[in-house]
CSV table of C-alpha atoms in Angstrom, one decimal:
chain,number,residue,atom,x,y,z
A,1,UNK,CA,5.9,108.8,22.8
A,2,UNK,CA,4.6,108.6,26.4
A,3,UNK,CA,1.2,109.8,25.2
A,4,UNK,CA,1.0,107.2,22.5
A,5,UNK,CA,2.0,104.5,25.0
A,6,UNK,CA,-0.9,105.3,27.2
A,7,UNK,CA,-3.4,105.7,24.3
A,8,UNK,CA,-2.0,102.6,22.6
A,9,UNK,CA,-3.4,100.4,25.4
A,10,UNK,CA,-6.9,101.4,24.3
A,11,UNK,CA,-7.0,102.3,20.6
A,12,UNK,CA,-5.2,101.5,17.3
A,13,UNK,CA,-2.2,103.9,17.1
A,14,UNK,CA,-2.5,103.9,13.3
A,15,UNK,CA,-5.3,106.4,13.6
A,16,UNK,CA,-3.2,109.1,15.3
A,17,UNK,CA,-2.0,112.1,13.4
A,18,UNK,CA,0.1,114.8,15.1
A,19,UNK,CA,0.8,118.0,13.3
A,20,UNK,CA,2.5,121.3,14.1
A,21,UNK,CA,1.6,124.2,11.8
A,22,UNK,CA,4.5,126.7,12.0
A,23,UNK,CA,3.2,129.6,9.9
A,24,UNK,CA,1.7,131.7,12.8
A,25,UNK,CA,5.2,132.3,14.0
A,26,UNK,CA,7.7,135.1,13.5
A,27,UNK,CA,8.7,136.0,10.9
A,28,UNK,CA,5.2,136.6,9.5
A,29,UNK,CA,4.8,136.3,5.7
A,30,UNK,CA,2.0,137.1,3.3
A,31,UNK,CA,0.6,134.2,1.2
A,32,UNK,CA,-0.9,134.5,-2.2
A,33,UNK,CA,-3.8,132.2,-1.2
A,34,UNK,CA,-5.0,134.7,1.4
A,35,UNK,CA,-6.3,138.2,0.9
A,36,UNK,CA,-4.0,140.4,3.0
A,37,UNK,CA,-5.4,142.1,6.1
A,38,UNK,CA,-2.6,144.8,5.9
A,39,UNK,CA,1.1,145.1,6.1
A,40,UNK,CA,1.7,145.8,9.8
A,41,UNK,CA,2.9,143.0,12.0
A,42,UNK,CA,-0.5,142.3,13.5
A,43,UNK,CA,-2.2,142.1,10.1
A,44,UNK,CA,0.6,139.8,8.8
A,45,UNK,CA,0.0,137.6,11.9
A,46,UNK,CA,-3.7,137.6,11.2
A,47,UNK,CA,-3.0,136.5,7.6
A,48,UNK,CA,-0.8,133.6,9.0
A,49,UNK,CA,-3.7,132.5,11.1
A,50,UNK,CA,-6.1,132.6,8.1
A,51,UNK,CA,-3.5,130.7,6.1
A,52,UNK,CA,-3.3,128.0,8.7
A,53,UNK,CA,-7.0,127.9,9.1
A,54,UNK,CA,-7.1,127.2,5.3
A,55,UNK,CA,-4.9,124.2,5.6
A,56,UNK,CA,-6.6,122.8,8.7
A,57,UNK,CA,-9.8,123.0,6.7
A,58,UNK,CA,-8.1,120.9,4.0
A,59,UNK,CA,-7.2,118.3,6.6
A,60,UNK,CA,-10.8,118.2,7.9
A,61,UNK,CA,-12.2,118.0,4.4
A,62,UNK,CA,-9.9,115.1,3.8
A,63,UNK,CA,-11.2,113.2,6.8
A,64,UNK,CA,-14.8,113.8,5.6
A,65,UNK,CA,-14.0,112.6,2.1
A,66,UNK,CA,-12.6,109.4,3.5
A,67,UNK,CA,-15.5,108.8,5.8
A,68,UNK,CA,-13.4,109.3,8.9
A,69,UNK,CA,-14.8,112.5,10.3
A,70,UNK,CA,-17.6,110.8,12.4
A,71,UNK,CA,-15.0,108.6,14.1
A,72,UNK,CA,-12.1,110.9,14.6
A,73,UNK,CA,-11.3,113.1,17.7
A,74,UNK,CA,-9.8,116.4,16.6
A,75,UNK,CA,-7.8,118.6,18.9
A,76,UNK,CA,-6.6,122.1,17.9
A,77,UNK,CA,-4.4,124.1,20.3
A,78,UNK,CA,-1.3,126.3,20.3
A,79,UNK,CA,2.0,125.8,22.1
A,80,UNK,CA,2.2,129.5,22.9
A,81,UNK,CA,0.7,132.9,21.9
A,82,UNK,CA,2.5,136.0,20.6
A,83,UNK,CA,3.0,139.4,22.2
A,84,UNK,CA,2.5,142.6,20.2
A,85,UNK,CA,3.7,145.2,22.7
A,86,UNK,CA,1.6,144.2,25.7
A,87,UNK,CA,3.8,144.8,28.9
A,88,UNK,CA,6.4,146.1,26.3
A,89,UNK,CA,6.9,142.6,25.1
A,90,UNK,CA,7.0,141.2,21.6
A,91,UNK,CA,6.8,137.6,20.6
A,92,UNK,CA,7.1,134.9,23.2
A,93,UNK,CA,9.4,132.7,25.2
A,94,UNK,CA,10.3,134.5,28.4
A,95,UNK,CA,7.0,135.6,30.1
A,96,UNK,CA,3.8,134.1,31.6
A,97,UNK,CA,1.4,136.9,30.6
A,98,UNK,CA,-1.9,136.0,28.9
A,99,UNK,CA,-0.7,137.0,25.3
A,100,UNK,CA,2.0,134.3,25.6
A,101,UNK,CA,0.1,131.6,27.6
A,102,UNK,CA,-3.6,132.0,26.8
A,103,UNK,CA,-4.1,129.9,23.7
A,104,UNK,CA,-7.1,128.2,22.0
A,105,UNK,CA,-8.0,124.7,23.0
A,106,UNK,CA,-10.6,123.1,20.8
A,107,UNK,CA,-11.7,119.5,21.0
A,108,UNK,CA,-14.2,118.1,18.6
A,109,UNK,CA,-15.5,114.6,19.6
A,110,UNK,CA,-18.1,112.8,17.5
A,111,UNK,CA,-21.3,112.5,19.5
A,112,UNK,CA,-20.6,115.3,22.0
A,113,UNK,CA,-22.5,118.5,21.1
A,114,UNK,CA,-20.5,121.7,20.8
A,115,UNK,CA,-20.2,124.1,23.7
A,116,UNK,CA,-17.9,126.7,25.1
A,117,UNK,CA,-16.6,125.7,28.5
A,118,UNK,CA,-15.5,128.1,31.2
A,119,UNK,CA,-13.3,125.5,33.0
A,120,UNK,CA,-9.7,126.7,33.1
A,121,UNK,CA,-7.5,124.1,31.2
A,122,UNK,CA,-4.0,123.5,30.3
A,123,UNK,CA,-2.0,121.3,27.9
A,124,UNK,CA,-1.4,118.8,30.7
A,125,UNK,CA,-5.1,118.0,30.5
A,126,UNK,CA,-5.0,116.8,27.0
A,127,UNK,CA,-3.5,113.4,27.7
A,128,UNK,CA,-6.0,112.3,30.5
A,129,UNK,CA,-8.8,113.7,28.3
A,130,UNK,CA,-7.8,111.6,25.3
A,131,UNK,CA,-7.2,108.5,27.4
A,132,UNK,CA,-10.7,109.0,29.0
A,133,UNK,CA,-12.3,109.4,25.6
A,134,UNK,CA,-10.5,106.3,24.4
A,135,UNK,CA,-12.1,104.3,27.2
A,136,UNK,CA,-9.2,104.3,29.5
A,137,UNK,CA,-8.7,105.6,33.1
A,138,UNK,CA,-6.3,108.5,33.5
A,139,UNK,CA,-3.5,107.8,35.9
A,140,UNK,CA,-2.2,110.4,38.6
A,141,UNK,CA,1.2,110.6,36.9
A,142,UNK,CA,-0.5,112.3,33.9
A,143,UNK,CA,-0.7,115.4,36.2
A,144,UNK,CA,-3.6,117.0,34.3
A,145,UNK,CA,-7.3,116.4,34.6
A,146,UNK,CA,-9.7,114.9,32.1
A,147,UNK,CA,-11.9,117.6,30.4
A,148,UNK,CA,-14.7,115.2,29.4
A,149,UNK,CA,-16.9,116.6,32.2
A,150,UNK,CA,-16.4,120.1,31.0
A,151,UNK,CA,-17.1,119.0,27.4
A,152,UNK,CA,-20.3,117.4,28.4
A,153,UNK,CA,-21.8,120.3,30.3
A,154,UNK,CA,-20.3,120.6,33.8
A,155,UNK,CA,-18.0,123.6,34.3
A,156,UNK,CA,-15.8,124.1,37.4
A,157,UNK,CA,-13.3,126.7,38.4
A,158,UNK,CA,-9.8,125.6,39.1
A,159,UNK,CA,-6.2,126.9,39.2
A,160,UNK,CA,-3.9,126.0,36.3
A,161,UNK,CA,-0.3,126.3,37.3
A,162,UNK,CA,2.4,127.7,35.0
A,163,UNK,CA,6.1,127.5,35.2
A,164,UNK,CA,9.0,129.1,33.3
A,165,UNK,CA,12.8,128.8,33.6
A,166,UNK,CA,15.6,130.0,31.4
A,167,UNK,CA,19.2,131.1,31.5
A,168,UNK,CA,20.7,133.5,34.1
A,169,UNK,CA,18.6,132.0,36.9
A,170,UNK,CA,15.3,133.4,35.6
A,171,UNK,CA,12.5,131.5,37.4
A,172,UNK,CA,8.8,132.3,37.2
A,173,UNK,CA,5.7,130.6,38.6
A,174,UNK,CA,2.0,131.4,38.1
A,175,UNK,CA,-1.5,130.2,38.8
A,176,UNK,CA,-4.5,131.2,36.7
A,177,UNK,CA,-8.2,130.7,37.4
A,178,UNK,CA,-11.3,132.1,35.7
A,179,UNK,CA,-11.0,135.4,37.4
A,180,UNK,CA,-7.3,135.7,38.6
A,181,UNK,CA,-3.8,135.4,37.2
A,182,UNK,CA,-1.1,135.5,39.9
A,183,UNK,CA,2.5,135.6,38.8
A,184,UNK,CA,5.5,135.0,41.2
A,185,UNK,CA,8.8,136.2,39.8
A,186,UNK,CA,11.1,133.9,41.8
A,187,UNK,CA,14.5,135.2,40.6
A,188,UNK,CA,16.7,137.0,39.8
A,189,UNK,CA,14.4,139.8,41.2
A,190,UNK,CA,11.6,138.5,43.5
A,191,UNK,CA,8.2,140.1,43.0
A,192,UNK,CA,4.5,139.4,42.6
A,193,UNK,CA,2.0,140.4,39.9
A,194,UNK,CA,-1.7,140.1,40.2
A,195,UNK,CA,-4.2,140.6,37.4
A,196,UNK,CA,-8.1,140.4,37.7
A,197,UNK,CA,-9.1,138.7,34.4
A,198,UNK,CA,-12.8,139.1,34.8
A,199,UNK,CA,-12.5,142.9,34.9
A,200,UNK,CA,-9.1,143.3,33.1
A,201,UNK,CA,-8.7,140.4,30.5
A,202,UNK,CA,-5.8,142.3,28.9
A,203,UNK,CA,-3.9,142.4,32.2
A,204,UNK,CA,-3.3,146.1,32.0
A,205,UNK,CA,-3.4,146.8,35.8
A,206,UNK,CA,-1.2,145.0,38.3
A,207,UNK,CA,-3.1,144.6,41.6
A,208,UNK,CA,-0.2,143.2,43.7
A,209,UNK,CA,-0.5,144.8,47.1
A,210,UNK,CA,-4.0,146.0,46.5
A,211,UNK,CA,-7.0,144.9,48.6
A,212,UNK,CA,-8.4,142.5,46.0
A,213,UNK,CA,-9.5,138.9,46.4
A,214,UNK,CA,-7.0,137.8,43.7
A,215,UNK,CA,-4.2,139.1,46.0
A,216,UNK,CA,-5.3,137.0,48.9
């Protein structure tokens, strides 16, 4: 509602469509529309992704059929990833490792050529980006940063902050840049974890305490 309030100052809200595709989520199921990748959990998950891709495609085709594709901004992202044994963790919800927090963020804007940006981004950046694209000026209370500059050709490194809290006083904080992912386990057991993403994108080696620039 807050996002719509900001955007509604600049564009007609009737053109907004928000959707949450729940299929790429435990429990993973086969679908008759999709040729199965296999029967193990990862293969079933891949099938759910393919099934969702099919129906996102139906939505996009519907926009083209109605003549709306060339005047519609499309954003595809995920609210979380899934773990399949990395760090001995399955699924999601209680960790800040890359399998749970590194998700796709795809923005398609008519008139802006496609490119793959290397600017670190988070979901907090979506609201100021959409306000910017709609002709408005993002406000500081939006917390994130407009990604229009990154979309149009200028990449910058930055730190995206992450936070997680849940029952029994579990508190975690993290910062992630292009090359580094630093996790601070606040409580109940205080510790640091450091991962060098440019050399170890799967976060297999904790560099906390090592002489590495990500630990500085």
